[in-house]
PDB file of C-alpha atoms and ligand atoms in Angstrom:
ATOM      1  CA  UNK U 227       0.000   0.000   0.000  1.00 97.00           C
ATOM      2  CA  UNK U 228       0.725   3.815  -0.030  1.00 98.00           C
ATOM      3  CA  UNK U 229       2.754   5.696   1.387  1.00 98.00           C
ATOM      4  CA  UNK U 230       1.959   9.214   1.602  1.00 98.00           C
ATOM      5  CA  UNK U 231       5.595  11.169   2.698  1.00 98.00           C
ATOM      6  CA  UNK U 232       4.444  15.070   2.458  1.00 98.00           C
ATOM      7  CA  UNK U 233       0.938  15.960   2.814  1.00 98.00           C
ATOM      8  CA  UNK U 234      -0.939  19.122   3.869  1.00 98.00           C
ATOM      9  CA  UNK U 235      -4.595  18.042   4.955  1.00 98.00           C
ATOM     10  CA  UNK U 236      -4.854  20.627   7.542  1.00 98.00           C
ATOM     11  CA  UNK U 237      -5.288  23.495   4.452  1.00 97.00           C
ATOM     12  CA  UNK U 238      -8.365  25.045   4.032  1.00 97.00           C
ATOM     13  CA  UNK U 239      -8.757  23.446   0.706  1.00 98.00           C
ATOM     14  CA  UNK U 240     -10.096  20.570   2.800  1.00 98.00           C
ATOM     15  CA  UNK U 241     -12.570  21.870   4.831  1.00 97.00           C
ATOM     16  CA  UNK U 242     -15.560  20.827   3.508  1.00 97.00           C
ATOM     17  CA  UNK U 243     -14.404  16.937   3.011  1.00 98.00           C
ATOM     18  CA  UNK U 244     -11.943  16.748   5.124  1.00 98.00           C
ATOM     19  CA  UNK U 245     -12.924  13.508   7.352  1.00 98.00           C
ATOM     20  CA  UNK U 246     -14.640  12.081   4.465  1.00 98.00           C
ATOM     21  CA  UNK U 247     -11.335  11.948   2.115  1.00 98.00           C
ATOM     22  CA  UNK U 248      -9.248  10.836   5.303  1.00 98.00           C
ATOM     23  CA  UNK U 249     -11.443   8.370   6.162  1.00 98.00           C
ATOM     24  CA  UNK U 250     -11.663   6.826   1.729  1.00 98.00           C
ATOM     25  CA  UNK U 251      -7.679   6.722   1.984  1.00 98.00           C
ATOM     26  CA  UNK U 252      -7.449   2.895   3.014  1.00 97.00           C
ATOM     27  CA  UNK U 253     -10.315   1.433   0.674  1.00 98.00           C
ATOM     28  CA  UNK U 254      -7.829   3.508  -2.036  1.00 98.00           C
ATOM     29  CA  UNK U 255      -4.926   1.613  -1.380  1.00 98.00           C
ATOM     30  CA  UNK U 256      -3.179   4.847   1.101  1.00 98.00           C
ATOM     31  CA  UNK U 257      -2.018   3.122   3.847  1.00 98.00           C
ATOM     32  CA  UNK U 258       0.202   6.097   5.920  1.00 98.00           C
ATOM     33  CA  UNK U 259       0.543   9.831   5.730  1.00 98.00           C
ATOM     34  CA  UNK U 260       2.815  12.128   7.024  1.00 98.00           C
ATOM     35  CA  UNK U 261       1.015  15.640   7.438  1.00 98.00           C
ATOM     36  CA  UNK U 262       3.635  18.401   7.116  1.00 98.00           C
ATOM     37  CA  UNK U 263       3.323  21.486   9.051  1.00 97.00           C
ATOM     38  CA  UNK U 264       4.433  25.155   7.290  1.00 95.00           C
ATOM     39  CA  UNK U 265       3.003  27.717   8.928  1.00 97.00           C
ATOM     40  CA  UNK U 266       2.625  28.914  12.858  1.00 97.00           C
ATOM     41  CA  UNK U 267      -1.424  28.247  12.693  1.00 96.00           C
ATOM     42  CA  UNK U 268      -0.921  24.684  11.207  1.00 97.00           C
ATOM     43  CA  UNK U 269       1.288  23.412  14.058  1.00 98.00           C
ATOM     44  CA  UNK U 270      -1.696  23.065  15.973  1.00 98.00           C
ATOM     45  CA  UNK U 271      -4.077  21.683  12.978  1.00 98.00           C
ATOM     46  CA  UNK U 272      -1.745  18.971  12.439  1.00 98.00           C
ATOM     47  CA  UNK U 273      -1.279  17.732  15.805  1.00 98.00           C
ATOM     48  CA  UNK U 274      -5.290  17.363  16.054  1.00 98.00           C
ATOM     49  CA  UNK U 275      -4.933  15.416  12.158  1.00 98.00           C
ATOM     50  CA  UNK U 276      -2.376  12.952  14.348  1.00 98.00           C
ATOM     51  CA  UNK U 277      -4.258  12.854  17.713  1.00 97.00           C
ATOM     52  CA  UNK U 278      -7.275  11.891  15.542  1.00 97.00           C
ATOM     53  CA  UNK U 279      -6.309   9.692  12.674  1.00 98.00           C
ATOM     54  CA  UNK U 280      -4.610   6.771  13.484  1.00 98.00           C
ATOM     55  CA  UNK U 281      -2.800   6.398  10.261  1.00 98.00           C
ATOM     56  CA  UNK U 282      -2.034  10.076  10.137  1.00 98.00           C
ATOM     57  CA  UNK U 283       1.788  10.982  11.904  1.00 98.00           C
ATOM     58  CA  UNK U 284       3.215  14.598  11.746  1.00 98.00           C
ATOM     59  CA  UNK U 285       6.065  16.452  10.633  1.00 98.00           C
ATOM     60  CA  UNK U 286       6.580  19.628  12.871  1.00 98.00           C
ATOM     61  CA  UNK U 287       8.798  22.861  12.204  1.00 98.00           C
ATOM     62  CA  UNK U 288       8.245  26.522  10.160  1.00 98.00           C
ATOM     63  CA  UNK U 289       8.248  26.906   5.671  1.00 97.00           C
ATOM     64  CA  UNK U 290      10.872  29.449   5.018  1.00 97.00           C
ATOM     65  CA  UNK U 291       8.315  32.074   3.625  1.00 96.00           C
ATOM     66  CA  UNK U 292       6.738  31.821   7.549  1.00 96.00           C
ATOM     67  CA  UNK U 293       9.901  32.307   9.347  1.00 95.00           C
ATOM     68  CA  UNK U 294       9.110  35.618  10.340  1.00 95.00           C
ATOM     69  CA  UNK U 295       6.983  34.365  12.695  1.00 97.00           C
ATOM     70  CA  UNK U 296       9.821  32.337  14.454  1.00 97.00           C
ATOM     71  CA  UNK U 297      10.378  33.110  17.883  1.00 97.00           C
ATOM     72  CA  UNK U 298      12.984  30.912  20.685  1.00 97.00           C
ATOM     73  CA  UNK U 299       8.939  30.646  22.069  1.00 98.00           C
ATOM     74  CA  UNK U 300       7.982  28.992  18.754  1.00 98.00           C
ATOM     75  CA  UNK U 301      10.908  26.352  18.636  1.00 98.00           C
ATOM     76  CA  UNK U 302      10.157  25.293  22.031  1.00 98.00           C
ATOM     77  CA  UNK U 303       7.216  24.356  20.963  1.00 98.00           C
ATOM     78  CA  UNK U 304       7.896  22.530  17.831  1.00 98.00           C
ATOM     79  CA  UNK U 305      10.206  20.882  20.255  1.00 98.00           C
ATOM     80  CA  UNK U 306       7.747  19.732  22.377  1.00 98.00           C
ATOM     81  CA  UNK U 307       5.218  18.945  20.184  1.00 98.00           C
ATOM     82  CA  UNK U 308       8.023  16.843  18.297  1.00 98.00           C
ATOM     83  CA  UNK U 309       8.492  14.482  20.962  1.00 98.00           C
ATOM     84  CA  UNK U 310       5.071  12.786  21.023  1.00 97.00           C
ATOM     85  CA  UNK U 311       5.300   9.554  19.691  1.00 96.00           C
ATOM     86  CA  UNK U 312       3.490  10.204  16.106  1.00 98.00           C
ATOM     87  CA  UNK U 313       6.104  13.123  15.469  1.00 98.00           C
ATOM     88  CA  UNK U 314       8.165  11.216  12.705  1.00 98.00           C
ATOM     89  CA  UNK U 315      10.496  14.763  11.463  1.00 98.00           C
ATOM     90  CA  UNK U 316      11.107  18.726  11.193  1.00 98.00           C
ATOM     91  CA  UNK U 317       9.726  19.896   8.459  1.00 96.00           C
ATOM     92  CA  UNK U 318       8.848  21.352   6.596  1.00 98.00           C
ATOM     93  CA  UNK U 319      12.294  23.981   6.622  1.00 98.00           C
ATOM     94  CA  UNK U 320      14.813  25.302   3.949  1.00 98.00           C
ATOM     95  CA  UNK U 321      15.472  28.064   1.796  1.00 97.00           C
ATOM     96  CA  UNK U 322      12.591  29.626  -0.401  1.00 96.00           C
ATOM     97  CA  UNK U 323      13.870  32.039  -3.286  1.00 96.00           C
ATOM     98  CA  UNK U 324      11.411  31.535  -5.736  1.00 93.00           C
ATOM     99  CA  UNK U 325       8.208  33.402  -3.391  1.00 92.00           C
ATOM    100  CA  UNK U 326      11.307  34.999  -1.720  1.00 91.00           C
ATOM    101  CA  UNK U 327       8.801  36.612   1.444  1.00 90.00           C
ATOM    102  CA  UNK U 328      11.566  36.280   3.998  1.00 92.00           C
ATOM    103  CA  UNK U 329      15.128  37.768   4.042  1.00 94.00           C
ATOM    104  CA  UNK U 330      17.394  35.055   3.074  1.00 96.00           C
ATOM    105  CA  UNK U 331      19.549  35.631   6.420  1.00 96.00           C
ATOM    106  CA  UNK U 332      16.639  35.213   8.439  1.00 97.00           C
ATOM    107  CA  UNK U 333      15.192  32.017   6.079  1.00 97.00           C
ATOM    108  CA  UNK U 334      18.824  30.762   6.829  1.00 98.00           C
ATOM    109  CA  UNK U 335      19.238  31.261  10.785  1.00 98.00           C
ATOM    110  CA  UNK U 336      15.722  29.248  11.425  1.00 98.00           C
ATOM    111  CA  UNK U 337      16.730  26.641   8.645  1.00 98.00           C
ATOM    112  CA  UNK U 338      20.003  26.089  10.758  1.00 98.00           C
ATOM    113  CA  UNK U 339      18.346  26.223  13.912  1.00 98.00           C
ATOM    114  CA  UNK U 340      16.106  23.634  12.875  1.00 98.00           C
ATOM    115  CA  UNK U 341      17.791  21.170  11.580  1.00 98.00           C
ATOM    116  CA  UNK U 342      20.012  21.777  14.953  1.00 98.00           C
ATOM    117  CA  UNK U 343      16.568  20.697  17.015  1.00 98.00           C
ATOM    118  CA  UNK U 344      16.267  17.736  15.018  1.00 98.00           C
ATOM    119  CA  UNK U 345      19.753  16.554  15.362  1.00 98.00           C
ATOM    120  CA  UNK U 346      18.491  17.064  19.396  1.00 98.00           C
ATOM    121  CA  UNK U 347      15.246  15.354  18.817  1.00 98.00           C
ATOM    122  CA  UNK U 348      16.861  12.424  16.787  1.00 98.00           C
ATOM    123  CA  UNK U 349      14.614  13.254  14.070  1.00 98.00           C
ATOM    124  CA  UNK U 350      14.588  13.411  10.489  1.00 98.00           C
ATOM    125  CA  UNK U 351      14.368  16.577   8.215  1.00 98.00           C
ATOM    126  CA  UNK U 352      12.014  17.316   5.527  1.00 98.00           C
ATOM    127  CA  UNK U 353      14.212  19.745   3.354  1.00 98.00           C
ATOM    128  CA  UNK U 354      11.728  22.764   1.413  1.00 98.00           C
ATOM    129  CA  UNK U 355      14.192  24.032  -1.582  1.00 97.00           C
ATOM    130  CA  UNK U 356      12.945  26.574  -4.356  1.00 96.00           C
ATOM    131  CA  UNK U 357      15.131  28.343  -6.337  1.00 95.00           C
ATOM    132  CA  UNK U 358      17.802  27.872  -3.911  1.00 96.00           C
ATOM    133  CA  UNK U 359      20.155  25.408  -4.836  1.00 96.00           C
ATOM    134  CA  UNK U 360      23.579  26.435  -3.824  1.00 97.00           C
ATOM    135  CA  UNK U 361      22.794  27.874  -0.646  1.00 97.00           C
ATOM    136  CA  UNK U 362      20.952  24.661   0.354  1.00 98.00           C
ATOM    137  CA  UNK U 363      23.803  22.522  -0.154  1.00 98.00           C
ATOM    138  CA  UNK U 364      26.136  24.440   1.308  1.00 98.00           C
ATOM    139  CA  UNK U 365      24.189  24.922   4.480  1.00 98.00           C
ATOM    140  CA  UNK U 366      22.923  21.144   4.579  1.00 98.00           C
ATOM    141  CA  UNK U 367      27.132  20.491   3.947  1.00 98.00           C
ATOM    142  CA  UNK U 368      28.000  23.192   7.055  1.00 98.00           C
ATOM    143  CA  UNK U 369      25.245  21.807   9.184  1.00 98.00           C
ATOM    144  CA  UNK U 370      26.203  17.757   8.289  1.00 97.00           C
ATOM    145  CA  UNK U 371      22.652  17.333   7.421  1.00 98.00           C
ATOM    146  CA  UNK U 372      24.083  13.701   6.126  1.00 97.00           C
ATOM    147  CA  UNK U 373      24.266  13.111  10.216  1.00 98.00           C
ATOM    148  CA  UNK U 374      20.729  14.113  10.771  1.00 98.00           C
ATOM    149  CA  UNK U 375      18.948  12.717   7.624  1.00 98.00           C
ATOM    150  CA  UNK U 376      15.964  13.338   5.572  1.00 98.00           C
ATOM    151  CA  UNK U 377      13.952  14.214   2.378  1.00 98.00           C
ATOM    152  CA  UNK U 378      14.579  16.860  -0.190  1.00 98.00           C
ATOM    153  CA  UNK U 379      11.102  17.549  -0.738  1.00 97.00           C
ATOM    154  CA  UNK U 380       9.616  18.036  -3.716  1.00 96.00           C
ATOM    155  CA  UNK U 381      13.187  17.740  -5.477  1.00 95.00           C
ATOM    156  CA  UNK U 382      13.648  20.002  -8.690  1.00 93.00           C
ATOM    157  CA  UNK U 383      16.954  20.454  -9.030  1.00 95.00           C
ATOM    158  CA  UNK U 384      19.868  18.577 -11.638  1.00 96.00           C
ATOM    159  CA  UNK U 385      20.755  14.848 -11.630  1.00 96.00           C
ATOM    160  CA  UNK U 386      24.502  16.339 -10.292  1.00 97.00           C
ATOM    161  CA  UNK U 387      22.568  18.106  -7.184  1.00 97.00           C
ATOM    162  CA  UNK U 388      20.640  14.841  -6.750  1.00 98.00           C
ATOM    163  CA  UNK U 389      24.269  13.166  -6.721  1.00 98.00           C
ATOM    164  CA  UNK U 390      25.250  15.444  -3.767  1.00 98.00           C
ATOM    165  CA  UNK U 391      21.829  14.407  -1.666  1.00 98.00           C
ATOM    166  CA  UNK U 392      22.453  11.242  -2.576  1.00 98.00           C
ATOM    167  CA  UNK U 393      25.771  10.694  -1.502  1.00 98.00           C
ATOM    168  CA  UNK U 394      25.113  12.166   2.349  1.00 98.00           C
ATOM    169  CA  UNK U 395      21.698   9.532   2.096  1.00 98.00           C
ATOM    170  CA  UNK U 396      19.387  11.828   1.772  1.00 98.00           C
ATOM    171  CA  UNK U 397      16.130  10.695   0.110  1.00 98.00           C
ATOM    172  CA  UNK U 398      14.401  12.297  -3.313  1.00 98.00           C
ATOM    173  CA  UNK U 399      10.832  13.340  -2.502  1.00 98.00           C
ATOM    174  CA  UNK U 400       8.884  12.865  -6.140  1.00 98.00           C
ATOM    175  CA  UNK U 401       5.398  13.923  -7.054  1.00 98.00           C
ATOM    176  CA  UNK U 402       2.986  15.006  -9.751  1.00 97.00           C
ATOM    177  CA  UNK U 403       5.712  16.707 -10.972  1.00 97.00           C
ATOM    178  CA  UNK U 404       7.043  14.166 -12.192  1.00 97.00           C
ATOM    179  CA  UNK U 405       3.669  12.861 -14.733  1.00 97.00           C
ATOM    180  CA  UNK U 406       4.270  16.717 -16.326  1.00 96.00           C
ATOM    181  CA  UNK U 407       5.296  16.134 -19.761  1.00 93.00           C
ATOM    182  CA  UNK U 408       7.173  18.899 -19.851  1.00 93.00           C
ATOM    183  CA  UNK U 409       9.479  17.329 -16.655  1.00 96.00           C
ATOM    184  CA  UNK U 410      12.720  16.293 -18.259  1.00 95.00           C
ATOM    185  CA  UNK U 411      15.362  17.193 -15.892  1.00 96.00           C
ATOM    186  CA  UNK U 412      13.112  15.420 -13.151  1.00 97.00           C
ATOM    187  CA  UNK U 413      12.535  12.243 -15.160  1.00 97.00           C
ATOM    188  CA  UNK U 414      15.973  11.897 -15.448  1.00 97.00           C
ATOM    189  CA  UNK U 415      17.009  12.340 -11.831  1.00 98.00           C
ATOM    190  CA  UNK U 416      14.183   9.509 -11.016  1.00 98.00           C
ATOM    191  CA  UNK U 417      16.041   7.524 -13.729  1.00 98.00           C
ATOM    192  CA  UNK U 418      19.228   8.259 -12.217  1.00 98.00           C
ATOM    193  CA  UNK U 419      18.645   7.466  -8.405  1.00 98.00           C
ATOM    194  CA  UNK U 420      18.361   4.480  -7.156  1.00 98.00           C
ATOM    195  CA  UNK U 421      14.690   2.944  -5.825  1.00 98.00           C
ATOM    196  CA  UNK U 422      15.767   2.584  -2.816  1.00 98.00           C
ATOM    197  CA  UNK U 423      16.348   6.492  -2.082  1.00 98.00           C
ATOM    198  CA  UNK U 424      12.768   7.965  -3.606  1.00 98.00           C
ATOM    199  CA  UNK U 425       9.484   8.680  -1.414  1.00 98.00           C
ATOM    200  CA  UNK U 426       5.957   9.035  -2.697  1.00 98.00           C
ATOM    201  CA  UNK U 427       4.820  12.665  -2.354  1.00 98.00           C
ATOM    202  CA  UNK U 428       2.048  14.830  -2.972  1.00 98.00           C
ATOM    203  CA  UNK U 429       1.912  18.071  -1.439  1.00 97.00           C
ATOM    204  CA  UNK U 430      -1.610  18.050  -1.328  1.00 98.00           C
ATOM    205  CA  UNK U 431      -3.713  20.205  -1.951  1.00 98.00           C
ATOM    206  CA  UNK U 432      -1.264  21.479  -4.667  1.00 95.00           C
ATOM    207  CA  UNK U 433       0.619  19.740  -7.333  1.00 95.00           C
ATOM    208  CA  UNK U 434      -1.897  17.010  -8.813  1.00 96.00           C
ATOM    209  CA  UNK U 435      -0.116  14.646 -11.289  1.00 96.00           C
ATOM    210  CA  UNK U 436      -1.775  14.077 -14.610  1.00 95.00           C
ATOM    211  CA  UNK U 437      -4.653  13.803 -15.522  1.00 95.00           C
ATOM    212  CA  UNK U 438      -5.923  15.553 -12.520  1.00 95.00           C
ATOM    213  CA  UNK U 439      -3.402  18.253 -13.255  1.00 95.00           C
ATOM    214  CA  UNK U 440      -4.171  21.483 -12.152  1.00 94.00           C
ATOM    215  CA  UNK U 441      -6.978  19.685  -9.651  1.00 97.00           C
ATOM    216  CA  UNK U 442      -6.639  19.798  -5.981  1.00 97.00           C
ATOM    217  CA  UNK U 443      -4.407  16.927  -5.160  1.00 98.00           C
ATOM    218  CA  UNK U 444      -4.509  14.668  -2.379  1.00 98.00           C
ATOM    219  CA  UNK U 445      -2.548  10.962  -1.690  1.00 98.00           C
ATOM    220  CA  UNK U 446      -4.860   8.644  -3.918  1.00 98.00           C
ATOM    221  CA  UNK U 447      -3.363  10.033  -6.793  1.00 98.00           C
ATOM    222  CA  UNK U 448      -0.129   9.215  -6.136  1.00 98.00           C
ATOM    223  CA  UNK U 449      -0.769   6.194  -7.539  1.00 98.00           C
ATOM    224  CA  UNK U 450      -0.198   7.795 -11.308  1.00 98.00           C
ATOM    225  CA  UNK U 451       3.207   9.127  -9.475  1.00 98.00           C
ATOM    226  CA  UNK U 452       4.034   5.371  -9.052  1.00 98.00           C
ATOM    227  CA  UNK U 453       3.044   4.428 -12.336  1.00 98.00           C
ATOM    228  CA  UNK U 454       5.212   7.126 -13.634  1.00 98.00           C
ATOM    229  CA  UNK U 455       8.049   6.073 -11.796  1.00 98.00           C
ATOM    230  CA  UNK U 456       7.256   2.574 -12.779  1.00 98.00           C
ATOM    231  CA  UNK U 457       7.934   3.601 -16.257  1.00 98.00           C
ATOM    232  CA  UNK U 458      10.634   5.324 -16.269  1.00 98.00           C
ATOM    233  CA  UNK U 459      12.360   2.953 -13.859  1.00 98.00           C
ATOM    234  CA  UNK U 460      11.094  -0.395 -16.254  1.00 98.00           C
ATOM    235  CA  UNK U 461       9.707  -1.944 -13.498  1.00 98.00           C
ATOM    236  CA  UNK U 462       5.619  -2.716 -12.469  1.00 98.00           C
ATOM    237  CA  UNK U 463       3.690  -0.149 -10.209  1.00 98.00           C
ATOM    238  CA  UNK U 464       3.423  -2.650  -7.175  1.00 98.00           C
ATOM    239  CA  UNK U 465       7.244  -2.984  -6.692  1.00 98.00           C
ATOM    240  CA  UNK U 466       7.828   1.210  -6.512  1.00 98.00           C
ATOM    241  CA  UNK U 467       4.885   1.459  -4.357  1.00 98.00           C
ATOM    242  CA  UNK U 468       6.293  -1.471  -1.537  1.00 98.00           C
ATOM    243  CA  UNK U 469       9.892   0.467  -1.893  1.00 98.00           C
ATOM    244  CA  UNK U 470       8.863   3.178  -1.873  1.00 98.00           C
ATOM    245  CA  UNK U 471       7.122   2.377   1.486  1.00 98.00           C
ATOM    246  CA  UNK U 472       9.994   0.332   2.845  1.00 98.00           C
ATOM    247  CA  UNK U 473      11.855   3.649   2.300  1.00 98.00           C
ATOM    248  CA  UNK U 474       9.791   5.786   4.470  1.00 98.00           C
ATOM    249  CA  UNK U 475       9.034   3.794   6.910  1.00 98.00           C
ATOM    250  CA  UNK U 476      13.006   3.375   7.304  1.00 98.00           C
ATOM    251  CA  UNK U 477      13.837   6.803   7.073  1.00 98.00           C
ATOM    252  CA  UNK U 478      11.004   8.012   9.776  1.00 98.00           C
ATOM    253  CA  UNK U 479      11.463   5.413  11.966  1.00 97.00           C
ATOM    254  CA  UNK U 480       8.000   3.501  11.719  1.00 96.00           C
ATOM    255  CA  UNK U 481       8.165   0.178  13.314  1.00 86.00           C
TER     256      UNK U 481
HETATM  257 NI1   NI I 599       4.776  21.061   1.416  1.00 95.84          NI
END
C-alpha cells in the first residue's frame, strides 16, 4: 500500500471533506501519511490530524516564507510537540527564493536552527528548496545534514545536485511533478537514483499529477506518481509502491 511522505490536509482546501477523504484513503490503497506542518497556525491543525487519525503521523517545524513568525517561544514548541510519539520529522524547513517573502539571512538562521533541534530530537528533516540550490547545499554540507537525515522535498533540481543528496543519504521526494510532460530534468534524476532512495509525495492540496493536473491533489493520486516512476524505472507499479514504502518507513522510523 501507499505511502503518503508530504501531505498538507490541515489546508483550508479541505474543509468541507476533510474527514470524508481521510477516512476513503485505506479502501484507495493509502495506507500512511505524514502531514507536514508550514506555517505557525498549522502546528496546531496537524497535531489534532495525528491525535485523531490513526494512520495520520506529523512532521513539525516553520516553511521558510513563515519564518518571520519564528520566535525561541515557537521552537520550544515545535520541540515539544516533536516528541510525542506520532512526530516522525522537522519539516517542513529550507530556503525559499522563488516566493522569496523572507530575508534570506533570516530564512537561513531558522533553517540552521532547525535542523540543529532535530539533530536534538533524533529526528529526520524534511528539506523545502525553491530556487535555492547552492545555498541549500552548502548549508545542509556546514550543518552535516548527512548526520541528521531526511527528504529533499519536492526535489527540482539537476541529476549532479541529486548526486550530492544522494551521496550524504538523503532521500528524493517525487510527485505530480514528475507525470508533467514537460518534466525532463526530473525524469531523469528519477532515472538516475536508485529505488531505494525515492518517497511518494504529494503536497496536497497542490501539485496534482496528470490527468488531474491542475486539480486539488490529495494521496490517492499518487498512484499515477508510481506508475510514472514505474515507467521510467522499467519496473511494475506494485514494486515502486512497496519500496517506496519500505523507504519511508526506514527513514522516519515507523516500526
Ligand atoms: Ni509542502
Amino acid at each position: 500500500m501507499i505511502f503518503e511522505s508530504h501531505a498538507h490536509y490541515d489546508d483550508e482546501a479541505f474543509d468541507f471533506d476533510r474527514d470524508q477523504l481521510l477516512s476513503s484513503m485505506k479502501e484507495n490503497g493509502v495506507e500512511t501519511i505524514v502531514n507536514v506542518s508550514a506555517s505557525k497556525k498549522s502546528l496546531d491543525r496537524v497535531n489534532e490530524l495525528m491525535k485523531n487519525y490513526s494512520f495520520i503521523y506529523g512532521a513539525f517545524g516553520l516553511h521558510p516564507d513563515e519564518v518571520g513568525d519564528m520566535t525561541d517561544e515557537l521552537l520550544e514548541k515545535i520541540r515539544l510537540f516533536s516528541r510525542q510519539e506520532k512526530a516522525v520529522a522537522i519539516g517542513e524547513i529550507g530556503l525559499d527564493y522563488y516566493w522569496d517573502k523572507e530575508h534570506h539571512s533570516l530564512q537561513k538562521k531558522w533553517f540552521e536552527a532547525q535542523a540543529q533541534l532535530a539533530r536534538e530530537e533524533k529526528l529526520p528533516i524534511i528539506v523545502h528548496s525553491r530556487e535555492a540550490a547552492a545555498d541549500t547545499l552548502d548549508m545542509v554540507k556546514g550543518f552535516r545534514g548527512g548526520e541528521i537525515g531526511g527528504v529533499i522535498h519536492c526535489f527540482s533540481y539537476t541529476k549532479e545536485m541529486a548526486r550530492e543528496y544522494l551521496n550524504m543519504g538523503f532521500y528524493l521526494g517525487i510527485g505530480g511533478v514528475v507525470t508533467f510532460k514537460n518534466a525532463r530534468k526530473l525524469k531523469e534524476v528519477v532515472e538516475y537514483a536508485p529505488l531505494s532512495s525515492l518517497l511518494l509525495e504529494t503536497d496536497c492540496p497542490y501539485l496534482a499529477p496528470v490527468p488531474n493536473r491542475g486539480k486539488r491533489n490529495n494521496s490517492i493520486y499518487l498512484k499515477y506518481v508510481a506508475q510514472t516512476i514505474a515507467e521510467i524505472k522499467q519496473i511494475s507499479c506494485e514494486e515502486v509502491i512497496e519500496a517506496t514504502r519500505q523507504n519511508a518507513r526506514k527513514m522516519f522510523h515507523i516500526q
